[in-house]
Tab-separated table of C-alpha atoms and ligand atoms in Angstrom:
chain	number	residue	atom	x	y	z
C	1	UNK	CA	30.583	-20.194	-29.569
C	2	UNK	CA	33.722	-21.727	-28.320
C	3	UNK	CA	34.059	-22.050	-24.527
C	4	UNK	CA	37.276	-20.174	-23.300
C	5	UNK	CA	38.359	-20.037	-19.619
C	6	UNK	CA	40.857	-21.252	-17.140
C	7	UNK	CA	42.061	-24.810	-17.733
C	8	UNK	CA	44.422	-24.894	-15.012
C	9	UNK	CA	45.990	-22.763	-12.132
C	10	UNK	CA	49.151	-23.153	-10.123
C	11	UNK	CA	50.640	-21.111	-7.228
C	12	UNK	CA	54.191	-20.380	-5.963
C	13	UNK	CA	54.657	-18.516	-2.861
C	14	UNK	CA	57.159	-16.836	-1.531
C	15	UNK	CA	59.331	-19.355	0.891
C	16	UNK	CA	59.611	-17.364	4.098
C	17	UNK	CA	56.854	-16.429	6.339
C	18	UNK	CA	56.420	-13.684	8.777
C	19	UNK	CA	53.707	-14.051	11.774
C	20	UNK	CA	51.970	-10.555	11.714
C	21	UNK	CA	50.132	-10.588	15.116
C	22	UNK	CA	52.880	-12.542	16.982
C	23	UNK	CA	56.383	-11.120	15.465
C	24	UNK	CA	55.475	-8.023	13.659
C	25	UNK	CA	52.807	-6.342	15.589
C	26	UNK	CA	54.499	-6.070	18.977
C	27	UNK	CA	57.932	-4.778	17.576
C	28	UNK	CA	55.394	-2.361	16.138
C	29	UNK	CA	53.747	-1.579	19.320
C	30	UNK	CA	50.445	-2.804	17.828
C	31	UNK	CA	47.486	-4.861	19.088
C	32	UNK	CA	48.010	-7.966	17.136
C	33	UNK	CA	43.721	-8.174	17.126
C	34	UNK	CA	44.703	-5.190	14.734
C	35	UNK	CA	45.874	-7.590	12.145
C	36	UNK	CA	43.738	-10.756	12.966
C	37	UNK	CA	40.256	-8.763	13.181
C	38	UNK	CA	41.125	-5.629	11.813
C	39	UNK	CA	43.163	-6.131	8.347
C	40	UNK	CA	42.033	-10.113	8.184
C	41	UNK	CA	45.916	-10.971	8.358
C	42	UNK	CA	47.644	-13.619	10.049
C	43	UNK	CA	50.786	-14.188	8.119
C	44	UNK	CA	52.623	-13.153	4.928
C	45	UNK	CA	54.805	-14.526	2.665
C	46	UNK	CA	58.348	-13.219	1.647
C	47	UNK	CA	60.915	-14.284	-1.124
C	48	UNK	CA	64.264	-15.984	-0.030
C	49	UNK	CA	67.308	-14.646	-0.840
C	50	UNK	CA	67.330	-16.398	-4.141
C	51	UNK	CA	63.813	-15.679	-5.319
C	52	UNK	CA	62.063	-12.929	-6.942
C	53	UNK	CA	59.280	-12.207	-9.772
C	54	UNK	CA	60.743	-14.345	-12.169
C	55	UNK	CA	61.778	-17.475	-10.194
C	56	UNK	CA	58.049	-17.469	-8.483
C	57	UNK	CA	56.418	-17.195	-11.940
C	58	UNK	CA	58.520	-19.802	-13.698
C	59	UNK	CA	58.245	-22.075	-10.694
C	60	UNK	CA	54.852	-21.481	-11.131
C	61	UNK	CA	54.493	-22.153	-14.843
C	62	UNK	CA	56.701	-25.338	-14.430
C	63	UNK	CA	54.235	-26.788	-11.682
C	64	UNK	CA	51.375	-26.168	-14.340
C	65	UNK	CA	53.254	-27.577	-17.089
C	66	UNK	CA	54.433	-30.753	-15.730
C	67	UNK	CA	50.893	-31.346	-14.160
C	68	UNK	CA	49.447	-30.586	-17.376
C	69	UNK	CA	52.298	-32.345	-19.626
C	70	UNK	CA	52.476	-29.549	-21.671
C	71	UNK	CA	55.699	-28.503	-23.644
C	72	UNK	CA	56.794	-25.135	-25.132
C	73	UNK	CA	54.890	-26.185	-28.683
C	74	UNK	CA	51.388	-26.105	-26.497
C	75	UNK	CA	51.779	-22.507	-25.730
C	76	UNK	CA	51.190	-19.924	-28.201
C	77	UNK	CA	51.764	-17.016	-25.895
C	78	UNK	CA	52.865	-16.143	-22.627
C	79	UNK	CA	51.718	-12.772	-20.361
C	80	UNK	CA	53.105	-11.646	-17.234
C	81	UNK	CA	51.304	-9.359	-14.786
C	82	UNK	CA	53.456	-7.643	-12.668
C	83	UNK	CA	53.611	-4.188	-10.675
C	84	UNK	CA	57.292	-5.307	-9.588
C	85	UNK	CA	59.279	-5.481	-13.012
C	86	UNK	CA	62.872	-4.537	-12.871
C	87	UNK	CA	63.401	-3.775	-16.141
C	88	UNK	CA	61.905	-0.823	-18.142
C	89	UNK	CA	62.236	-2.544	-21.613
C	90	UNK	CA	62.679	-6.433	-21.275
C	91	UNK	CA	59.306	-7.877	-20.031
C	92	UNK	CA	59.549	-10.631	-17.149
C	93	UNK	CA	57.794	-12.960	-19.515
C	94	UNK	CA	61.141	-13.234	-21.463
C	95	UNK	CA	63.280	-14.119	-18.363
C	96	UNK	CA	60.615	-16.314	-17.740
C	97	UNK	CA	60.500	-18.092	-21.018
C	98	UNK	CA	64.614	-18.130	-20.775
C	99	UNK	CA	63.781	-20.168	-17.471
C	100	UNK	CA	61.057	-22.620	-18.964
C	101	UNK	CA	63.849	-23.322	-21.986
C	102	UNK	CA	66.103	-24.836	-19.454
C	103	UNK	CA	64.268	-27.671	-18.810
C	104	UNK	CA	62.126	-28.487	-21.338
C	105	UNK	CA	62.722	-29.713	-25.032
C	106	UNK	CA	61.712	-27.115	-27.296
C	107	UNK	CA	61.640	-23.481	-27.275
C	108	UNK	CA	59.325	-20.687	-26.942
C	109	UNK	CA	60.632	-18.751	-30.071
C	110	UNK	CA	56.728	-19.040	-31.655
C	111	UNK	CA	55.495	-17.276	-28.401
C	112	UNK	CA	53.498	-14.108	-28.092
C	113	UNK	CA	55.069	-12.644	-25.165
C	114	UNK	CA	54.356	-9.271	-23.152
C	115	UNK	CA	54.129	-7.744	-19.870
C	116	UNK	CA	50.759	-5.973	-18.412
C	117	UNK	CA	50.711	-3.124	-16.137
C	118	UNK	CA	48.047	-1.533	-14.528
C	119	UNK	CA	48.680	-2.254	-10.418
C	120	UNK	CA	46.645	-4.816	-9.407
C	121	UNK	CA	44.165	-5.542	-11.984
C	122	UNK	CA	46.839	-6.544	-14.606
C	123	UNK	CA	46.629	-10.213	-13.839
C	124	UNK	CA	42.675	-9.937	-14.903
C	125	UNK	CA	43.491	-8.007	-17.958
C	126	UNK	CA	46.108	-10.427	-19.139
C	127	UNK	CA	43.499	-13.111	-18.918
C	128	UNK	CA	41.073	-10.688	-20.943
C	129	UNK	CA	44.061	-10.661	-23.435
C	130	UNK	CA	44.679	-14.307	-23.731
C	131	UNK	CA	40.466	-14.763	-23.763
C	132	UNK	CA	39.980	-12.380	-26.773
C	133	UNK	CA	43.230	-14.081	-28.826
C	134	UNK	CA	41.793	-17.364	-28.556
C	135	UNK	CA	38.050	-16.275	-29.278
C	136	UNK	CA	39.697	-13.933	-32.401
C	137	UNK	CA	40.769	-17.580	-33.597
C	138	UNK	CA	44.435	-16.664	-33.795
C	139	UNK	CA	46.021	-19.161	-31.469
C	140	UNK	CA	46.168	-22.051	-33.924
C	141	UNK	CA	45.288	-24.604	-31.094
C	142	UNK	CA	47.214	-23.299	-28.832
C	143	UNK	CA	47.148	-22.376	-25.009
C	144	UNK	CA	48.019	-19.377	-23.201
C	145	UNK	CA	50.301	-18.946	-20.097
C	146	UNK	CA	49.310	-15.945	-17.753
C	147	UNK	CA	51.490	-15.365	-14.974
C	148	UNK	CA	50.540	-12.834	-12.064
C	149	UNK	CA	53.882	-12.220	-9.871
C	150	UNK	CA	54.686	-9.846	-7.543
C	151	UNK	CA	56.539	-8.967	-4.509
C	152	UNK	CA	54.280	-6.540	-2.874
C	153	UNK	CA	56.941	-4.478	-0.712
C	154	UNK	CA	56.501	-0.882	0.975
C	155	UNK	CA	58.738	1.439	2.381
C	156	UNK	CA	59.679	-0.100	5.994
C	157	UNK	CA	57.223	2.203	8.608
C	158	UNK	CA	54.564	2.829	5.829
C	159	UNK	CA	51.127	1.624	6.949
C	160	UNK	CA	51.103	-0.572	3.877
C	161	UNK	CA	53.900	-2.525	5.394
C	162	UNK	CA	51.483	-4.377	7.375
C	163	UNK	CA	49.888	-5.956	3.940
C	164	UNK	CA	52.957	-6.989	2.260
C	165	UNK	CA	53.100	-10.336	0.521
C	166	UNK	CA	54.891	-12.321	-2.586
C	167	UNK	CA	53.846	-14.987	-4.698
C	168	UNK	CA	53.172	-15.821	-8.343
C	169	UNK	CA	49.737	-17.251	-9.807
C	170	UNK	CA	50.056	-19.333	-13.205
C	171	UNK	CA	47.279	-20.043	-15.291
C	172	UNK	CA	46.539	-21.794	-18.548
C	173	UNK	CA	44.256	-20.098	-20.775
C	174	UNK	CA	42.465	-22.530	-23.341
C	175	UNK	CA	39.283	-23.660	-25.140
C	176	UNK	CA	36.985	-25.830	-23.488
C	177	UNK	CA	38.454	-25.506	-19.935
C	178	UNK	CA	38.824	-27.693	-17.052
C	179	UNK	CA	38.224	-25.214	-14.613
C	180	UNK	CA	36.201	-22.126	-15.501
C	181	UNK	CA	34.708	-20.580	-18.232
C	182	UNK	CA	34.787	-16.604	-18.548
C	183	UNK	CA	31.808	-14.634	-19.533
C	184	UNK	CA	31.992	-12.534	-22.465
C	185	UNK	CA	29.842	-10.068	-20.231
C	186	UNK	CA	31.883	-7.406	-18.070
C	187	UNK	CA	31.694	-4.345	-16.488
C	188	UNK	CA	34.275	-1.455	-15.797
C	189	UNK	CA	34.742	1.527	-13.465
C	190	UNK	CA	37.944	3.333	-14.538
C	191	UNK	CA	39.268	6.611	-13.454
C	192	UNK	CA	42.548	8.839	-13.115
C	193	UNK	CA	43.328	8.335	-9.479
C	194	UNK	CA	46.702	9.008	-7.901
C	195	UNK	CA	45.783	6.980	-4.791
C	196	UNK	CA	48.747	4.363	-5.245
C	197	UNK	CA	51.218	4.791	-7.462
C	198	UNK	CA	55.288	4.078	-8.144
C	199	UNK	CA	56.746	7.150	-10.470
C	200	UNK	CA	59.730	5.494	-11.250
C	201	UNK	CA	60.164	4.088	-7.725
C	202	UNK	CA	60.419	0.613	-6.191
C	203	UNK	CA	58.032	1.319	-3.235
C	204	UNK	CA	54.758	2.796	-3.414
C	205	UNK	CA	53.463	6.214	-2.667
C	206	UNK	CA	50.107	5.458	-0.948
C	207	UNK	CA	47.462	7.351	0.454
C	208	UNK	CA	45.993	4.384	2.394
C	209	UNK	CA	42.634	5.318	3.307
C	210	UNK	CA	41.707	7.089	-0.204
C	211	UNK	CA	42.802	3.904	-1.882
C	212	UNK	CA	40.205	1.976	0.379
C	213	UNK	CA	37.442	4.616	-0.986
C	214	UNK	CA	38.749	4.762	-4.523
C	215	UNK	CA	38.540	0.881	-4.488
C	216	UNK	CA	34.948	0.865	-3.220
C	217	UNK	CA	33.846	3.421	-5.746
C	218	UNK	CA	35.497	1.973	-8.964
C	219	UNK	CA	33.905	-1.525	-7.748
C	220	UNK	CA	30.597	-0.149	-7.558
C	221	UNK	CA	30.745	1.230	-10.914
C	222	UNK	CA	31.957	-1.922	-12.723
C	223	UNK	CA	28.996	-3.739	-11.054
C	224	UNK	CA	26.477	-1.267	-12.369
C	225	UNK	CA	28.292	-1.474	-16.048
C	226	UNK	CA	28.376	-5.433	-15.649
C	227	UNK	CA	24.694	-5.233	-14.701
C	228	UNK	CA	24.036	-3.116	-18.132
C	229	UNK	CA	25.030	-5.824	-20.219
C	230	UNK	CA	24.379	-9.041	-18.082
C	231	UNK	CA	21.134	-8.160	-16.619
C	232	UNK	CA	20.811	-7.465	-12.475
C	233	UNK	CA	22.687	-9.505	-10.167
C	234	UNK	CA	21.026	-10.870	-6.851
C	235	UNK	CA	23.188	-12.649	-4.192
C	236	UNK	CA	21.666	-16.115	-4.956
C	237	UNK	CA	23.124	-16.294	-8.629
C	238	UNK	CA	26.772	-16.940	-7.450
C	239	UNK	CA	28.474	-19.449	-5.136
C	240	UNK	CA	31.131	-17.096	-4.399
C	241	UNK	CA	32.415	-13.921	-5.203
C	242	UNK	CA	35.874	-13.431	-5.412
C	243	UNK	CA	37.259	-9.846	-4.912
C	244	UNK	CA	40.736	-8.373	-4.988
C	245	UNK	CA	42.162	-8.905	-1.689
C	246	UNK	CA	44.502	-6.365	-0.614
C	247	UNK	CA	43.533	-7.778	2.710
C	248	UNK	CA	40.721	-9.211	3.834
C	249	UNK	CA	39.401	-6.227	5.827
C	250	UNK	CA	39.049	-4.724	2.444
C	251	UNK	CA	36.808	-7.221	1.004
C	252	UNK	CA	34.820	-6.877	3.868
C	253	UNK	CA	33.782	-3.514	2.782
C	254	UNK	CA	33.246	-4.372	-0.799
C	255	UNK	CA	30.977	-7.159	-0.010
C	256	UNK	CA	28.607	-5.168	2.549
C	257	UNK	CA	28.478	-2.540	-0.237
C	258	UNK	CA	28.135	-5.389	-3.505
C	259	UNK	CA	25.294	-6.988	-0.834
C	260	UNK	CA	23.260	-3.769	-0.713
C	261	UNK	CA	23.114	-2.876	-4.100
C	262	UNK	CA	22.474	-6.234	-5.275
C	263	UNK	CA	19.468	-6.419	-3.105
C	264	UNK	CA	18.048	-3.210	-3.621
C	265	UNK	CA	14.362	-3.798	-5.091
C	266	UNK	CA	14.579	-7.366	-4.180
C	267	UNK	CA	12.784	-9.685	-2.061
C	268	UNK	CA	15.890	-9.403	0.635
C	269	UNK	CA	15.324	-6.128	0.665
C	270	UNK	CA	11.264	-6.621	1.608
C	271	UNK	CA	12.124	-9.176	3.893
C	272	UNK	CA	14.543	-7.169	5.743
C	273	UNK	CA	12.106	-4.275	5.714
C	274	UNK	CA	10.798	-4.842	9.607
C	275	UNK	CA	14.252	-5.157	10.772
C	276	UNK	CA	16.110	-2.433	9.631
C	277	UNK	CA	13.723	-0.508	7.029
C	278	UNK	CA	13.924	0.022	3.395
C	279	UNK	CA	17.484	1.183	1.834
C	280	UNK	CA	17.347	5.211	1.626
C	281	UNK	CA	16.654	6.563	-1.729
C	282	UNK	CA	18.503	9.318	-3.276
C	283	UNK	CA	15.488	11.208	-3.942
C	284	UNK	CA	14.392	11.494	-0.482
C	285	UNK	CA	16.944	13.647	0.476
C	286	UNK	CA	17.897	17.014	-0.068
C	287	UNK	CA	21.514	16.891	0.018
C	288	UNK	CA	23.929	14.335	-1.298
C	289	UNK	CA	25.840	14.337	2.276
C	290	UNK	CA	22.680	13.563	3.930
C	291	UNK	CA	21.971	10.812	1.482
C	292	UNK	CA	25.335	9.380	2.254
C	293	UNK	CA	25.008	9.361	6.206
C	294	UNK	CA	21.775	7.862	5.581
C	295	UNK	CA	23.481	4.980	3.677
C	296	UNK	CA	26.171	4.466	6.134
C	297	UNK	CA	23.837	3.992	8.644
C	298	UNK	CA	21.703	1.467	6.641
C	299	UNK	CA	24.645	-0.347	6.056
C	300	UNK	CA	25.713	-0.287	9.913
C	301	UNK	CA	22.315	-2.131	10.744
C	302	UNK	CA	22.774	-4.582	7.424
C	303	UNK	CA	25.865	-5.981	8.246
C	304	UNK	CA	24.146	-7.264	11.639
C	305	UNK	CA	21.251	-9.103	10.134
C	306	UNK	CA	21.240	-12.695	9.877
C	307	UNK	CA	20.881	-12.781	5.908
C	308	UNK	CA	23.684	-10.729	5.422
C	309	UNK	CA	25.787	-12.611	7.687
C	310	UNK	CA	24.917	-15.917	6.340
C	311	UNK	CA	25.601	-14.802	2.781
C	312	UNK	CA	28.862	-13.465	3.732
C	313	UNK	CA	30.213	-17.022	5.539
C	314	UNK	CA	28.830	-18.991	2.463
C	315	UNK	CA	29.815	-16.564	-0.318
C	316	UNK	CA	32.673	-14.156	0.662
C	317	UNK	CA	34.371	-15.675	3.971
C	318	UNK	CA	35.675	-18.907	1.724
C	319	UNK	CA	37.426	-16.464	-0.509
C	320	UNK	CA	39.501	-15.115	1.908
C	321	UNK	CA	41.555	-18.122	3.357
C	322	UNK	CA	45.026	-18.067	1.343
C	323	UNK	CA	45.067	-14.306	1.177
C	324	UNK	CA	44.785	-14.091	5.412
C	325	UNK	CA	47.944	-16.654	5.077
C	326	UNK	CA	49.846	-14.859	2.557
C	327	UNK	CA	49.112	-10.879	2.379
C	328	UNK	CA	48.766	-9.146	-0.841
C	329	UNK	CA	50.131	-10.745	-4.128
C	330	UNK	CA	48.905	-7.386	-6.315
C	331	UNK	CA	48.227	-9.054	-9.602
C	332	UNK	CA	47.741	-12.576	-8.313
C	333	UNK	CA	45.129	-11.617	-5.197
C	334	UNK	CA	42.226	-12.019	-6.851
C	335	UNK	CA	42.915	-15.115	-8.762
C	336	UNK	CA	43.989	-16.787	-5.131
C	337	UNK	CA	40.545	-15.668	-3.933
C	338	UNK	CA	38.755	-17.563	-6.696
C	339	UNK	CA	41.297	-20.475	-5.516
C	340	UNK	CA	40.395	-20.308	-1.814
C	341	UNK	CA	36.837	-20.599	-2.788
C	342	UNK	CA	37.048	-23.664	-4.886
C	343	UNK	CA	39.497	-25.364	-2.506
C	344	UNK	CA	36.627	-24.520	0.340
C	345	UNK	CA	33.922	-25.990	-1.860
C	346	UNK	CA	36.174	-29.513	-2.497
C	347	UNK	CA	36.716	-29.342	1.028
C	348	UNK	CA	32.877	-29.415	1.922
C	349	UNK	CA	32.108	-31.788	-0.843
C	350	UNK	CA	29.846	-29.234	-2.803
C	351	UNK	CA	29.059	-29.811	-6.707
C	352	UNK	CA	30.056	-26.839	-8.288
C	353	UNK	CA	29.387	-27.708	-11.721
C	354	UNK	CA	27.768	-24.915	-13.810
C	355	UNK	CA	27.804	-23.043	-10.878
C	356	UNK	CA	28.563	-19.261	-11.406
C	357	UNK	CA	31.191	-17.127	-9.653
C	358	UNK	CA	31.263	-13.270	-9.708
C	359	UNK	CA	34.970	-12.117	-9.995
C	360	UNK	CA	35.920	-8.294	-8.825
C	361	UNK	CA	39.369	-7.379	-10.069
C	362	UNK	CA	40.940	-4.234	-8.887
C	363	UNK	CA	43.958	-2.076	-9.461
C	364	UNK	CA	45.003	1.140	-8.146
C	365	UNK	CA	45.162	4.279	-10.292
C	366	UNK	CA	42.348	2.883	-11.016
C	367	UNK	CA	40.009	0.511	-12.319
C	368	UNK	CA	37.758	-2.327	-11.120
C	369	UNK	CA	36.577	-5.120	-13.668
C	370	UNK	CA	33.811	-7.547	-13.088
C	371	UNK	CA	32.826	-10.770	-14.858
C	372	UNK	CA	31.114	-13.958	-14.153
C	373	UNK	CA	33.002	-17.380	-14.342
C	374	UNK	CA	31.139	-20.701	-14.800
C	375	UNK	CA	32.774	-23.613	-12.950
C	376	UNK	CA	33.361	-26.836	-15.316
C	377	UNK	CA	32.547	-30.150	-14.745
C	378	UNK	CA	36.337	-31.423	-14.196
C	379	UNK	CA	36.892	-28.007	-11.413
C	380	UNK	CA	37.350	-30.902	-8.666
C	381	UNK	CA	40.410	-32.793	-10.224
C	382	UNK	CA	41.884	-29.224	-11.083
C	383	UNK	CA	41.510	-28.529	-7.484
C	384	UNK	CA	42.768	-31.495	-5.710
C	385	UNK	CA	45.986	-31.203	-7.884
C	386	UNK	CA	46.738	-27.659	-6.435
C	387	UNK	CA	49.189	-28.273	-3.191
C	388	UNK	CA	48.434	-24.899	-1.614
C	389	UNK	CA	48.485	-26.302	2.169
C	390	UNK	CA	51.663	-28.078	1.573
C	391	UNK	CA	53.077	-24.778	-0.092
C	392	UNK	CA	51.807	-22.857	2.958
C	393	UNK	CA	53.275	-25.504	5.565
C	394	UNK	CA	56.424	-25.561	4.134
C	395	UNK	CA	57.341	-22.015	4.449
C	396	UNK	CA	60.081	-21.050	7.232
C	397	UNK	CA	59.301	-18.624	9.499
C	398	UNK	CA	61.419	-15.742	10.219
C	399	UNK	CA	62.099	-13.249	12.958
C	400	UNK	CA	61.515	-9.635	12.998
C	401	UNK	CA	65.270	-9.088	12.466
C	402	UNK	CA	65.396	-11.536	9.357
C	403	UNK	CA	62.399	-9.869	7.728
C	404	UNK	CA	64.180	-6.351	7.534
C	405	UNK	CA	67.308	-8.087	6.255
C	406	UNK	CA	65.249	-9.658	3.669
C	407	UNK	CA	63.370	-6.416	3.002
C	408	UNK	CA	66.687	-4.470	2.482
C	409	UNK	CA	68.019	-7.800	0.235
C	410	UNK	CA	64.927	-6.903	-2.238
C	411	UNK	CA	65.192	-3.306	-1.833
C	412	UNK	CA	66.848	-2.059	-5.436
C	413	UNK	CA	68.752	0.404	-3.864
C	414	UNK	CA	70.586	-1.471	-1.189
C	415	UNK	CA	73.226	-4.211	-1.921
C	416	UNK	CA	73.964	-6.435	0.771
C	417	UNK	CA	74.852	-10.141	1.237
C	418	UNK	CA	72.338	-11.969	3.583
C	419	UNK	CA	72.909	-15.995	3.968
C	420	UNK	CA	69.930	-17.924	2.242
C	421	UNK	CA	67.301	-19.237	4.721
C	422	UNK	CA	66.080	-21.969	3.075
C	423	UNK	CA	67.922	-24.607	0.374
C	424	UNK	CA	66.406	-24.726	-3.064
C	425	UNK	CA	65.513	-27.718	-4.499
C	426	UNK	CA	63.844	-28.542	-7.709
C	427	UNK	CA	63.371	-24.773	-8.652
C	428	UNK	CA	64.544	-21.668	-10.820
C	429	UNK	CA	67.017	-19.525	-8.588
C	430	UNK	CA	67.895	-16.133	-8.842
C	431	UNK	CA	72.264	-16.293	-9.493
C	432	UNK	CA	73.320	-12.583	-9.969
C	433	UNK	CA	73.735	-10.109	-12.615
C	434	UNK	CA	75.442	-10.850	-15.936
C	435	UNK	CA	77.155	-8.231	-18.411
C	436	UNK	CA	74.396	-6.232	-19.302
C	437	UNK	CA	73.254	-5.739	-15.961
C	438	UNK	CA	70.539	-8.647	-16.949
C	439	UNK	CA	69.273	-10.887	-14.071
C	440	UNK	CA	70.437	-14.565	-14.363
C	441	UNK	CA	68.754	-17.537	-13.440
C	442	UNK	CA	69.158	-21.334	-13.387
C	443	UNK	CA	67.359	-24.464	-12.434
C	444	UNK	CA	68.299	-26.228	-9.480
C	445	UNK	CA	67.680	-30.038	-9.171
Z	501	HMG	P1	45.969	1.448	9.301
Z	501	HMG	O1	46.284	3.188	9.567
Z	501	HMG	O2	47.726	1.108	9.800
Z	501	HMG	O3	45.188	0.419	9.773
Z	501	HMG	O4	46.339	1.214	7.896
Z	501	HMG	P2	44.126	0.987	10.791
Z	501	HMG	O5	44.049	1.848	11.731
Z	501	HMG	O6	42.938	1.756	9.415
Z	501	HMG	O7	43.260	-0.245	11.119
Z	501	HMG	C1	43.011	-1.098	9.925
Z	501	HMG	C2	41.704	-1.890	10.417
Z	501	HMG	O8	41.697	-2.369	11.812
Z	501	HMG	C3	40.545	-0.750	10.874
Z	501	HMG	O9	39.297	-1.438	10.660
Z	501	HMG	C4	40.457	-0.769	12.441
Z	501	HMG	O10	39.131	-0.269	12.887
Z	501	HMG	C5	40.892	-1.938	12.745
Z	501	HMG	P3	38.472	-0.470	9.730
Z	501	HMG	O11	37.789	0.627	10.882
Z	501	HMG	O12	38.714	0.070	8.495
Z	501	HMG	O13	36.725	-1.541	9.388
Z	501	HMG	N1	41.586	-2.091	13.681
Z	501	HMG	C6	41.234	-3.111	15.191
Z	501	HMG	N2	40.359	-4.044	14.838
Z	501	HMG	C7	40.393	-4.963	16.193
Z	501	HMG	N3	41.068	-4.769	17.510
Z	501	HMG	C8	42.256	-3.594	17.204
Z	501	HMG	C9	42.287	-3.090	16.255
Z	501	HMG	N4	43.133	-1.850	15.587
Z	501	HMG	C10	42.693	-1.416	14.662
Z	501	HMG	N5	42.784	-3.511	18.191
Z	501	HMG	C11	45.693	0.691	5.678
Z	501	HMG	C12	45.162	0.394	7.021
Z	501	HMG	C13	44.565	0.007	4.591
Z	501	HMG	C14	45.321	2.155	5.158
Z	501	HMG	C15	47.229	0.654	5.199
Z	501	HMG	O14	47.547	-0.732	5.591
Z	501	HMG	C16	47.738	0.889	3.684
Z	501	HMG	O15	47.848	2.039	3.570
Z	501	HMG	N6	47.694	-0.500	2.898
Z	501	HMG	C17	47.921	-0.320	1.703
Z	501	HMG	C18	47.169	0.239	0.773
Z	501	HMG	C19	45.829	-0.824	0.519
Z	501	HMG	O16	45.966	-1.753	0.665
Z	501	HMG	N7	44.606	-0.437	0.328
Z	501	HMG	C20	43.464	-1.136	-0.171
Z	501	HMG	C21	42.766	-0.496	-1.215
Z	501	HMG	S1	43.812	-0.018	-2.726
Z	501	HMG	C22	44.300	-1.732	-3.694
Z	501	HMG	O17	43.350	-2.702	-3.062
Z	501	HMG	C23	44.995	-1.834	-4.516
Z	501	HMG	C24	46.626	-2.518	-3.830
Z	501	HMG	O18	46.266	-3.688	-3.961
Z	501	HMG	C25	47.468	-1.844	-4.917
Z	501	HMG	C26	47.285	-2.316	-6.319
Z	501	HMG	O19	46.186	-2.013	-7.092
Z	501	HMG	O20	48.288	-2.347	-7.100
Z	501	HMG	C27	47.033	-1.807	-2.740
């Protein structure tokens, strides 16, 4: 069987940065540690005046194409995942293709283009679409370009405001990939939920606390569904477990739940018995509430054990680094978690070839998906070529007043003129609206 997966990836961060504990929290009258310790966030990225989901996506894609020496003729499909689209008909992928055609010889007339929507999980769904297209043998030797791009803004004053972010991830999906091969096995947890939605509105309606419960419930179902096809999971099987990361504190909860599930009836549960007892079993309780309370008590103890803390530090913590510096990138979020982990592995000099990742994607509304990935022999060259630290360090810091201005600039309901904070260089920029209200872009040398 052909091996299919991610051949290469690149990111493009919004070029502005807001310091959450030192700039945002004081104005909101909040303890900075709510951000650093509670949510696990330090800074978040915002798009400058001339940036949007198209420029960020096109810039990430151009970096990827340049690095891999690709031309439009090599790409048979462009799938964009976003929940920040500004057009209900014309997909963002056509805008991005239009940008790329300004700078490459040839065009993308032959390429199938689309736009995927299902909150944050759309990025992984696009990956799946590309995977299936190649597995079906319809790709005629061409690769797919998958771009997850979002400007994750909340209404000012909404609790979600703390978790905002903006950026794009571009991934090349191909046969015999250089980075990771995707498993055929996957598991789903999917249900009609009203926890986070944007019914014809730019900023989400959010039931924040419930959204966290829904995330955990769907993720547990996806794990069980994955196990039904791939067999039981065990913490020792996976070098890293990148989760969708709306903010790192959410992953702390998901990881604990995952560890408890994976260790049930294993040597690890036996080892922990003397210290914290065995996991509560549903059949030993008269009511579901009693059982849940016992589970909560067990988890409170589990998270203090050395076994859990060691596993969390090795397998989960390294996935959170980029997210803690950029905020929620919605569709790109789980993909920067994977990238974080592989960068950490490269920094530590780990040999990752053949190692497994378990990837937990999630989108509100709601659906979770779990699949495994196998790291390929050439992974280190791919990871060393991505300039995450340089990009994040090059961001321009903004004050709280600047933040409010930039939030207004990107608010579709407002029309305000604001000077850009940075000078574009060698990148696509938004230049204004055309005669049919389409957005227009050009490449600035
Ligand atoms: P909040 O009410 O502002 O925050 O909303 P909080 O008071 O719950 O505090 C957050 C955490 O910080 C808590 O930790 C506090 O204890 C802790 P927890 O108890 O949960 O472990 N904390 C502190 N820790 C140390 N020192 C302190 C301190 N103060 C507080 N001084 C909320 C938080 C997440 C609800 C809000 O930000 C929100 O509504 N966010 C948007 C929704 C969201 O991100 N949901 C996540 C799951 S849904 C999802 O992931 C999908 C999504 O990406 C969208 C999509 O799919 O498209 C959002």
